[in-house]
């Protein structure tokens, strides 16, 4: 190992052993947008060696203030592909693959099955519940982050140990009450913080730093107040097995509300 | 009195991030806020008492701190 990571390996908590764990780790990042851009850069720079990026979306002009892996020259092109190419060219220790498609149920089983850790960098709740359930069924840890205006929610979920998104929010919200960045607006630095906080939780997990117990964290970036909530383990409550998962309609689950 | 911290869109609906209420349990806090603030009853949120998530109606004592945290979807 050359001195690229020397400032990390010199930490007694990390050392060359910890650094090698990062280099060997396989992380799946679902979404290369407002969360994915900061998360991917931090994971790559700190030495995560295998990154898979899933995103079917193309770059639009109003993305660029917060999705700064892309430039005006990339408009109309696939985000996952651009992100993976950039990571591969800038970070010689990284092997990045991209998937220009939506994370459907079959692909989720395959990609999450191959990963050590998943980052939910999506922008919609049906994807988040899908990731949560697959990670429970396959016992994979995953890092959630989500943004609402100036607020960030983030957590390392360990579904195999009874800590899941579904247990925090067993009933999905009425989609009209949860707007997201495109409809509400967002200051670019806020998902920047959120994706970076996600990468931080991911790196800590890969390095074996997880503390006892499960917490969901909140950051109000206007007041600069953090708030964390402890969560007791609970039994998994999603589709009972892979075959039920494959027929589960996440869109219906999240959109099953009477329209006004 | 108990302290109720409101996060995200709940704070916008209620017009403030912190309320002091004199109510006996978490269910009555939800009911009070649904009655007092239009739109609140449509919201889904996790409730924590003294920074620990609760999933059932939970009795409260003076000085307890509640946090009402809705899911966010933005990314």
mmCIF file of C-alpha atoms in Angstrom:
data_model
loop_
_atom_site.group_PDB
_atom_site.id
_atom_site.type_symbol
_atom_site.label_atom_id
_atom_site.label_comp_id
_atom_site.label_asym_id
_atom_site.label_seq_id
_atom_site.Cartn_x
_atom_site.Cartn_y
_atom_site.Cartn_z
ATOM 1 C CA UNK A 1 0.000 0.000 0.000
ATOM 2 C CA UNK A 2 1.565 3.370 -0.931
ATOM 3 C CA UNK A 3 1.054 6.530 1.106
ATOM 4 C CA UNK A 4 -2.287 7.478 -0.504
ATOM 5 C CA UNK A 5 -4.156 6.438 2.633
ATOM 6 C CA UNK A 6 -1.404 7.172 5.095
ATOM 7 C CA UNK A 7 -3.383 9.781 6.971
ATOM 8 C CA UNK A 8 -6.039 7.142 7.565
ATOM 9 C CA UNK A 9 -3.784 4.193 8.308
ATOM 10 C CA UNK A 10 -1.852 6.214 10.860
ATOM 11 C CA UNK A 11 -4.972 6.307 13.027
ATOM 12 C CA UNK A 12 -4.656 3.472 15.548
ATOM 13 C CA UNK A 13 -8.387 2.836 15.140
ATOM 14 C CA UNK A 14 -7.873 2.091 11.435
ATOM 15 C CA UNK A 15 -4.325 0.990 10.556
ATOM 16 C CA UNK A 16 -3.499 -0.923 7.380
ATOM 17 C CA UNK A 17 -5.903 -3.680 8.423
ATOM 18 C CA UNK A 18 -8.856 -1.288 8.530
ATOM 19 C CA UNK A 19 -7.825 0.299 5.271
ATOM 20 C CA UNK A 20 -7.671 -3.123 3.620
ATOM 21 C CA UNK A 21 -11.220 -3.825 4.833
ATOM 22 C CA UNK A 22 -12.358 -0.720 2.978
ATOM 23 C CA UNK A 23 -10.434 -1.662 -0.144
ATOM 24 C CA UNK A 24 -12.002 -5.139 -0.106
ATOM 25 C CA UNK A 25 -15.528 -3.893 0.614
ATOM 26 C CA UNK A 26 -18.310 -4.116 -1.957
ATOM 27 C CA UNK A 27 -20.815 -1.302 -1.588
ATOM 28 C CA UNK A 28 -23.971 -0.834 -3.626
ATOM 29 C CA UNK A 29 -25.145 2.763 -3.993
ATOM 30 C CA UNK A 30 -28.699 3.083 -5.245
ATOM 31 C CA UNK A 31 -29.090 6.547 -6.706
ATOM 32 C CA UNK A 32 -26.449 8.862 -8.165
ATOM 33 C CA UNK A 33 -28.277 12.106 -7.465
ATOM 34 C CA UNK A 34 -28.273 14.517 -4.571
ATOM 35 C CA UNK A 35 -27.277 11.888 -2.013
ATOM 36 C CA UNK A 36 -25.321 9.597 -4.304
ATOM 37 C CA UNK A 37 -22.883 12.228 -5.563
ATOM 38 C CA UNK A 38 -21.461 13.150 -2.139
ATOM 39 C CA UNK A 39 -21.708 9.589 -0.818
ATOM 40 C CA UNK A 40 -19.869 8.070 -3.783
ATOM 41 C CA UNK A 41 -17.045 10.600 -3.700
ATOM 42 C CA UNK A 42 -16.443 10.128 0.015
ATOM 43 C CA UNK A 43 -16.575 6.335 -0.158
ATOM 44 C CA UNK A 44 -14.177 6.274 -3.093
ATOM 45 C CA UNK A 45 -11.762 8.813 -1.663
ATOM 46 C CA UNK A 46 -11.590 7.014 1.691
ATOM 47 C CA UNK A 47 -10.787 3.765 -0.091
ATOM 48 C CA UNK A 48 -13.880 1.632 -0.666
ATOM 49 C CA UNK A 49 -12.618 -0.575 -3.472
ATOM 50 C CA UNK A 50 -15.792 -1.888 -5.111
ATOM 51 C CA UNK A 51 -18.689 0.406 -5.862
ATOM 52 C CA UNK A 52 -21.818 -0.408 -7.828
ATOM 53 C CA UNK A 53 -24.014 2.522 -8.829
ATOM 54 C CA UNK A 54 -27.627 2.158 -9.916
ATOM 55 C CA UNK A 55 -29.551 5.014 -11.518
ATOM 56 C CA UNK A 56 -31.769 5.172 -14.609
ATOM 57 C CA UNK A 57 -32.020 8.941 -14.567
ATOM 58 C CA UNK A 58 -30.312 11.413 -16.893
ATOM 59 C CA UNK A 59 -28.651 14.657 -15.907
ATOM 60 C CA UNK A 60 -30.855 17.761 -16.001
ATOM 61 C CA UNK A 61 -29.755 21.369 -15.607
ATOM 62 C CA UNK A 62 -31.561 21.890 -12.294
ATOM 63 C CA UNK A 63 -29.694 18.894 -10.823
ATOM 64 C CA UNK A 64 -26.251 20.452 -11.064
ATOM 65 C CA UNK A 65 -26.353 22.683 -7.962
ATOM 66 C CA UNK A 66 -26.385 19.536 -5.798
ATOM 67 C CA UNK A 67 -25.306 16.725 -8.140
ATOM 68 C CA UNK A 68 -21.893 18.121 -8.843
ATOM 69 C CA UNK A 69 -20.267 14.970 -10.229
ATOM 70 C CA UNK A 70 -21.999 16.173 -13.394
ATOM 71 C CA UNK A 71 -21.540 19.298 -15.474
ATOM 72 C CA UNK A 72 -23.418 21.118 -18.227
ATOM 73 C CA UNK A 73 -21.545 18.920 -20.702
ATOM 74 C CA UNK A 74 -23.334 15.868 -19.234
ATOM 75 C CA UNK A 75 -26.915 17.017 -19.766
ATOM 76 C CA UNK A 76 -29.094 14.189 -21.045
ATOM 77 C CA UNK A 77 -26.607 11.458 -20.161
ATOM 78 C CA UNK A 78 -27.055 8.643 -17.637
ATOM 79 C CA UNK A 79 -26.029 9.567 -14.092
ATOM 80 C CA UNK A 80 -24.834 6.106 -13.044
ATOM 81 C CA UNK A 81 -22.564 5.803 -16.063
ATOM 82 C CA UNK A 82 -21.019 9.245 -15.647
ATOM 83 C CA UNK A 83 -20.494 8.700 -11.928
ATOM 84 C CA UNK A 84 -18.858 5.301 -12.396
ATOM 85 C CA UNK A 85 -16.577 6.567 -15.165
ATOM 86 C CA UNK A 86 -15.477 9.494 -13.022
ATOM 87 C CA UNK A 87 -14.781 7.277 -10.017
ATOM 88 C CA UNK A 88 -12.805 4.801 -12.139
ATOM 89 C CA UNK A 89 -10.682 7.504 -13.688
ATOM 90 C CA UNK A 90 -10.015 9.531 -10.547
ATOM 91 C CA UNK A 91 -9.513 6.712 -8.032
ATOM 92 C CA UNK A 92 -7.190 3.961 -9.228
ATOM 93 C CA UNK A 93 -8.037 1.785 -6.211
ATOM 94 C CA UNK A 94 -11.761 1.776 -7.110
ATOM 95 C CA UNK A 95 -13.568 -0.610 -9.440
ATOM 96 C CA UNK A 96 -16.920 1.057 -10.121
ATOM 97 C CA UNK A 97 -19.723 -0.595 -12.096
ATOM 98 C CA UNK A 98 -22.867 1.119 -13.227
ATOM 99 C CA UNK A 99 -26.418 -0.038 -13.902
ATOM 100 C CA UNK A 100 -28.461 2.269 -16.088
ATOM 101 C CA UNK A 101 -31.840 1.016 -14.918
ATOM 102 C CA UNK A 102 -34.294 1.125 -12.064
ATOM 103 C CA UNK A 103 -33.641 -1.130 -9.092
ATOM 104 C CA UNK A 104 -36.495 -3.556 -9.644
ATOM 105 C CA UNK A 105 -37.102 -6.495 -7.310
ATOM 106 C CA UNK A 106 -35.081 -9.052 -9.287
ATOM 107 C CA UNK A 107 -32.108 -6.769 -9.725
ATOM 108 C CA UNK A 108 -32.290 -5.829 -6.048
ATOM 109 C CA UNK A 109 -31.951 -9.474 -4.986
ATOM 110 C CA UNK A 110 -28.915 -9.917 -7.239
ATOM 111 C CA UNK A 111 -27.093 -6.658 -6.485
ATOM 112 C CA UNK A 112 -27.840 -6.553 -2.768
ATOM 113 C CA UNK A 113 -26.915 -10.218 -2.536
ATOM 114 C CA UNK A 114 -23.482 -9.388 -3.977
ATOM 115 C CA UNK A 115 -22.870 -6.403 -1.698
ATOM 116 C CA UNK A 116 -21.489 -6.081 1.828
ATOM 117 C CA UNK A 117 -23.440 -2.874 2.413
ATOM 118 C CA UNK A 118 -26.079 -0.841 0.598
ATOM 119 C CA UNK A 119 -26.607 2.902 0.500
ATOM 120 C CA UNK A 120 -30.136 4.123 -0.111
ATOM 121 C CA UNK A 121 -29.522 7.307 -2.094
ATOM 122 C CA UNK A 122 -32.948 7.196 -3.705
ATOM 123 C CA UNK A 123 -35.545 9.927 -3.755
ATOM 124 C CA UNK A 124 -38.752 7.991 -3.289
ATOM 125 C CA UNK A 125 -40.322 5.899 -0.586
ATOM 126 C CA UNK A 126 -41.200 2.793 -2.596
ATOM 127 C CA UNK A 127 -37.510 2.302 -3.407
ATOM 128 C CA UNK A 128 -36.634 2.806 0.247
ATOM 129 C CA UNK A 129 -39.107 0.184 1.459
ATOM 130 C CA UNK A 130 -37.924 -2.210 -1.269
ATOM 131 C CA UNK A 131 -34.301 -1.832 -0.191
ATOM 132 C CA UNK A 132 -35.300 -2.235 3.470
ATOM 133 C CA UNK A 133 -37.143 -5.497 2.795
ATOM 134 C CA UNK A 134 -34.432 -7.053 0.600
ATOM 135 C CA UNK A 135 -31.824 -6.174 3.184
ATOM 136 C CA UNK A 136 -33.955 -7.834 5.856
ATOM 137 C CA UNK A 137 -34.472 -10.973 3.794
ATOM 138 C CA UNK A 138 -30.778 -11.217 2.872
ATOM 139 C CA UNK A 139 -29.486 -9.868 6.215
ATOM 140 C CA UNK A 140 -27.551 -6.971 4.704
ATOM 141 C CA UNK A 141 -26.823 -3.697 6.471
ATOM 142 C CA UNK A 142 -27.871 -0.518 4.717
ATOM 143 C CA UNK A 143 -27.497 3.189 5.247
ATOM 144 C CA UNK A 144 -30.498 5.439 4.812
ATOM 145 C CA UNK A 145 -30.514 9.164 4.331
ATOM 146 C CA UNK A 146 -33.315 11.445 3.317
ATOM 147 C CA UNK A 147 -33.834 15.156 3.076
ATOM 148 C CA UNK A 148 -36.778 17.470 3.534
ATOM 149 C CA UNK A 149 -35.876 21.104 2.854
ATOM 150 C CA UNK A 150 -33.228 21.942 5.445
ATOM 151 C CA UNK A 151 -33.567 18.706 7.413
ATOM 152 C CA UNK A 152 -31.670 15.438 7.174
ATOM 153 C CA UNK A 153 -32.579 12.038 8.542
ATOM 154 C CA UNK A 154 -29.941 9.287 8.463
ATOM 155 C CA UNK A 155 -29.355 5.876 9.970
ATOM 156 C CA UNK A 156 -27.454 2.628 9.603
ATOM 157 C CA UNK A 157 -30.160 -0.051 9.495
ATOM 158 C CA UNK A 158 -29.279 -3.572 10.605
ATOM 159 C CA UNK A 159 -32.402 -5.511 9.678
ATOM 160 C CA UNK A 160 -30.917 -8.876 10.591
ATOM 161 C CA UNK A 161 -30.815 -7.551 14.152
ATOM 162 C CA UNK A 162 -34.366 -6.206 14.129
ATOM 163 C CA UNK A 163 -33.688 -2.618 13.102
ATOM 164 C CA UNK A 164 -35.503 -1.662 9.935
ATOM 165 C CA UNK A 165 -37.123 1.299 8.221
ATOM 166 C CA UNK A 166 -40.433 -0.547 8.124
ATOM 167 C CA UNK A 167 -40.400 -0.845 11.895
ATOM 168 C CA UNK A 168 -39.868 2.899 12.235
ATOM 169 C CA UNK A 169 -42.507 3.758 9.659
ATOM 170 C CA UNK A 170 -44.805 0.724 9.369
ATOM 171 C CA UNK A 171 -47.364 2.789 7.476
ATOM 172 C CA UNK A 172 -46.051 4.778 4.529
ATOM 173 C CA UNK A 173 -47.079 8.429 4.390
ATOM 174 C CA UNK A 174 -49.613 9.820 1.978
ATOM 175 C CA UNK A 175 -47.373 10.705 -0.979
ATOM 176 C CA UNK A 176 -48.961 14.147 -1.132
ATOM 177 C CA UNK A 177 -47.475 14.911 2.289
ATOM 178 C CA UNK A 178 -43.887 13.958 1.421
ATOM 179 C CA UNK A 179 -42.732 16.086 -1.454
ATOM 180 C CA UNK A 180 -39.015 15.598 -2.074
ATOM 181 C CA UNK A 181 -36.383 17.943 -3.467
ATOM 182 C CA UNK A 182 -37.858 18.587 -6.895
ATOM 183 C CA UNK A 183 -41.200 19.797 -5.593
ATOM 184 C CA UNK A 184 -40.129 21.397 -2.305
ATOM 185 C CA UNK A 185 -36.790 22.776 -3.363
ATOM 186 C CA UNK A 186 -33.496 22.259 -1.534
ATOM 187 C CA UNK A 187 -30.248 24.111 -0.852
ATOM 188 C CA UNK A 188 -27.544 22.000 -2.495
ATOM 189 C CA UNK A 189 -25.331 21.746 0.564
ATOM 190 C CA UNK A 190 -28.092 19.939 2.496
ATOM 191 C CA UNK A 191 -28.118 16.704 0.474
ATOM 192 C CA UNK A 192 -24.349 17.232 0.344
ATOM 193 C CA UNK A 193 -24.292 16.902 4.122
ATOM 194 C CA UNK A 194 -26.782 14.027 4.044
ATOM 195 C CA UNK A 195 -24.782 11.951 1.544
ATOM 196 C CA UNK A 196 -21.573 12.650 3.429
ATOM 197 C CA UNK A 197 -23.182 11.587 6.719
ATOM 198 C CA UNK A 198 -24.312 8.410 4.950
ATOM 199 C CA UNK A 199 -20.792 7.713 3.753
ATOM 200 C CA UNK A 200 -19.543 8.313 7.295
ATOM 201 C CA UNK A 201 -21.936 5.721 8.733
ATOM 202 C CA UNK A 202 -21.020 3.314 5.938
ATOM 203 C CA UNK A 203 -17.282 3.672 6.541
ATOM 204 C CA UNK A 204 -17.721 3.242 10.280
ATOM 205 C CA UNK A 205 -19.676 0.048 9.732
ATOM 206 C CA UNK A 206 -17.112 -1.317 7.285
ATOM 207 C CA UNK A 207 -14.360 -0.507 9.784
ATOM 208 C CA UNK A 208 -16.250 -2.275 12.575
ATOM 209 C CA UNK A 209 -16.951 0.854 14.642
ATOM 210 C CA UNK A 210 -20.699 0.242 15.190
ATOM 211 C CA UNK A 211 -21.747 1.016 18.734
ATOM 212 C CA UNK A 212 -24.326 -0.962 20.689
ATOM 213 C CA UNK A 213 -27.967 -0.321 19.976
ATOM 214 C CA UNK A 214 -29.708 1.263 17.047
ATOM 215 C CA UNK A 215 -30.230 4.946 16.445
ATOM 216 C CA UNK A 216 -31.871 7.151 13.876
ATOM 217 C CA UNK A 217 -30.251 10.568 13.567
ATOM 218 C CA UNK A 218 -31.679 13.906 12.529
ATOM 219 C CA UNK A 219 -29.861 17.090 11.610
ATOM 220 C CA UNK A 220 -31.590 20.433 11.297
ATOM 221 C CA UNK A 221 -29.119 22.358 9.164
ATOM 222 C CA UNK A 222 -30.757 25.715 9.910
ATOM 223 C CA UNK A 223 -30.501 25.467 13.673
ATOM 224 C CA UNK A 224 -27.490 23.140 13.531
ATOM 225 C CA UNK A 225 -29.150 20.858 16.052
ATOM 226 C CA UNK A 226 -28.717 17.143 15.959
ATOM 227 C CA UNK A 227 -31.191 14.760 17.525
ATOM 228 C CA UNK A 228 -30.911 10.991 17.825
ATOM 229 C CA UNK A 229 -33.569 8.456 18.711
ATOM 230 C CA UNK A 230 -32.869 4.978 20.054
ATOM 231 C CA UNK A 231 -34.876 2.121 18.533
ATOM 232 C CA UNK A 232 -35.482 -1.252 20.173
ATOM 233 C CA UNK A 233 -35.231 -4.334 17.933
ATOM 234 C CA UNK A 234 -38.503 -5.625 16.505
ATOM 235 C CA UNK A 235 -39.348 -8.626 14.340
ATOM 236 C CA UNK A 236 -39.335 -8.096 10.589
ATOM 237 C CA UNK A 237 -42.774 -7.328 9.205
ATOM 238 C CA UNK A 238 -42.338 -7.160 5.411
ATOM 239 C CA UNK A 239 -42.893 -9.866 2.753
ATOM 240 C CA UNK A 240 -42.165 -13.202 4.425
ATOM 241 C CA UNK A 241 -39.749 -14.635 1.870
ATOM 242 C CA UNK A 242 -38.095 -13.956 -1.479
ATOM 243 C CA UNK A 243 -40.965 -15.271 -3.574
ATOM 244 C CA UNK A 244 -43.487 -13.077 -1.735
ATOM 245 C CA UNK A 245 -41.080 -10.173 -2.055
ATOM 246 C CA UNK A 246 -40.875 -10.670 -5.823
ATOM 247 C CA UNK A 247 -44.622 -10.233 -6.176
ATOM 248 C CA UNK A 248 -44.932 -7.375 -3.680
ATOM 249 C CA UNK A 249 -46.088 -4.129 -5.301
ATOM 250 C CA UNK A 250 -44.092 -1.357 -3.608
ATOM 251 C CA UNK A 251 -45.663 1.340 -5.704
ATOM 252 C CA UNK A 252 -49.134 0.264 -4.632
ATOM 253 C CA UNK A 253 -47.997 0.017 -0.996
ATOM 254 C CA UNK A 254 -46.750 3.598 -1.051
ATOM 255 C CA UNK A 255 -49.491 5.109 -3.194
ATOM 256 C CA UNK A 256 -52.562 3.387 -1.856
ATOM 257 C CA UNK A 257 -54.333 6.510 -0.762
ATOM 258 C CA UNK A 258 -57.527 8.116 -1.853
ATOM 259 C CA UNK A 259 -56.824 11.020 -4.084
ATOM 260 C CA UNK A 260 -58.478 14.240 -2.898
ATOM 261 C CA UNK B 1 -46.036 19.493 31.192
ATOM 262 C CA UNK B 2 -44.255 17.582 28.474
ATOM 263 C CA UNK B 3 -42.044 18.985 25.748
ATOM 264 C CA UNK B 4 -43.021 18.079 22.181
ATOM 265 C CA UNK B 5 -40.366 18.510 19.491
ATOM 266 C CA UNK B 6 -41.737 18.687 15.955
ATOM 267 C CA UNK B 7 -39.564 17.792 12.968
ATOM 268 C CA UNK B 8 -39.715 18.475 9.242
ATOM 269 C CA UNK B 9 -43.123 19.172 7.791
ATOM 270 C CA UNK B 10 -44.794 18.685 11.201
ATOM 271 C CA UNK B 11 -43.102 21.867 12.408
ATOM 272 C CA UNK B 12 -44.393 23.703 9.340
ATOM 273 C CA UNK B 13 -47.937 22.464 9.871
ATOM 274 C CA UNK B 14 -47.913 23.460 13.537
ATOM 275 C CA UNK B 15 -46.042 26.698 12.943
ATOM 276 C CA UNK B 16 -43.401 25.906 15.558
ATOM 277 C CA UNK B 17 -40.723 23.363 16.439
ATOM 278 C CA UNK B 18 -41.487 23.090 20.154
ATOM 279 C CA UNK B 19 -44.705 22.862 22.112
ATOM 280 C CA UNK B 20 -45.357 22.439 25.817
ATOM 281 C CA UNK B 21 -48.445 20.345 26.496
ATOM 282 C CA UNK B 22 -50.165 18.957 29.551
ATOM 283 C CA UNK B 23 -51.403 15.571 28.317
ATOM 284 C CA UNK B 24 -51.266 12.075 29.825
ATOM 285 C CA UNK B 25 -50.052 9.900 26.940
ATOM 286 C CA UNK B 26 -48.701 9.892 23.395
ATOM 287 C CA UNK B 27 -52.059 9.105 21.831
ATOM 288 C CA UNK B 28 -53.642 12.201 23.368
ATOM 289 C CA UNK B 29 -50.731 14.297 22.087
ATOM 290 C CA UNK B 30 -51.411 13.064 18.517
ATOM 291 C CA UNK B 31 -55.133 13.653 18.944
ATOM 292 C CA UNK B 32 -54.582 17.153 20.306
ATOM 293 C CA UNK B 33 -52.276 18.132 17.440
ATOM 294 C CA UNK B 34 -54.677 16.648 14.856
ATOM 295 C CA UNK B 35 -57.488 18.739 16.301
ATOM 296 C CA UNK B 36 -55.458 21.920 16.689
ATOM 297 C CA UNK B 37 -53.573 22.046 13.372
ATOM 298 C CA UNK B 38 -55.247 21.477 9.996
ATOM 299 C CA UNK B 39 -53.454 18.864 7.943
ATOM 300 C CA UNK B 40 -51.769 17.243 10.937
ATOM 301 C CA UNK B 41 -54.130 14.263 10.934
ATOM 302 C CA UNK B 42 -52.885 13.239 7.449
ATOM 303 C CA UNK B 43 -49.279 12.974 8.642
ATOM 304 C CA UNK B 44 -47.410 9.810 9.438
ATOM 305 C CA UNK B 45 -44.597 10.010 11.974
ATOM 306 C CA UNK B 46 -42.519 8.083 14.460
ATOM 307 C CA UNK B 47 -42.849 9.069 18.111
ATOM 308 C CA UNK B 48 -39.981 8.987 20.582
ATOM 309 C CA UNK B 49 -40.292 9.561 24.326
ATOM 310 C CA UNK B 50 -37.077 10.696 25.977
ATOM 311 C CA UNK B 51 -35.184 9.822 22.793
ATOM 312 C CA UNK B 52 -36.459 6.276 22.564
ATOM 313 C CA UNK B 53 -38.896 5.219 19.839
ATOM 314 C CA UNK B 54 -42.263 4.002 21.082
ATOM 315 C CA UNK B 55 -44.657 2.000 18.952
ATOM 316 C CA UNK B 56 -47.679 1.901 21.257
ATOM 317 C CA UNK B 57 -49.565 4.410 23.313
ATOM 318 C CA UNK B 58 -47.199 5.442 26.093
ATOM 319 C CA UNK B 59 -48.015 7.131 29.385
ATOM 320 C CA UNK B 60 -46.182 10.398 30.007
ATOM 321 C CA UNK B 61 -44.924 12.103 33.159
ATOM 322 C CA UNK B 62 -44.043 15.742 33.718
ATOM 323 C CA UNK B 63 -40.724 16.616 32.136
ATOM 324 C CA UNK B 64 -40.900 13.961 29.413
ATOM 325 C CA UNK B 65 -39.627 14.978 26.005
ATOM 326 C CA UNK B 66 -41.419 13.764 22.899
ATOM 327 C CA UNK B 67 -40.054 13.894 19.375
ATOM 328 C CA UNK B 68 -42.422 13.517 16.440
ATOM 329 C CA UNK B 69 -40.415 12.590 13.360
ATOM 330 C CA UNK B 70 -42.015 12.161 9.933
ATOM 331 C CA UNK B 71 -40.349 10.225 7.109
ATOM 332 C CA UNK B 72 -38.548 12.265 4.465
ATOM 333 C CA UNK B 73 -38.280 11.167 0.886
ATOM 334 C CA UNK B 74 -35.892 13.666 -0.640
ATOM 335 C CA UNK B 75 -32.642 12.512 -2.146
#
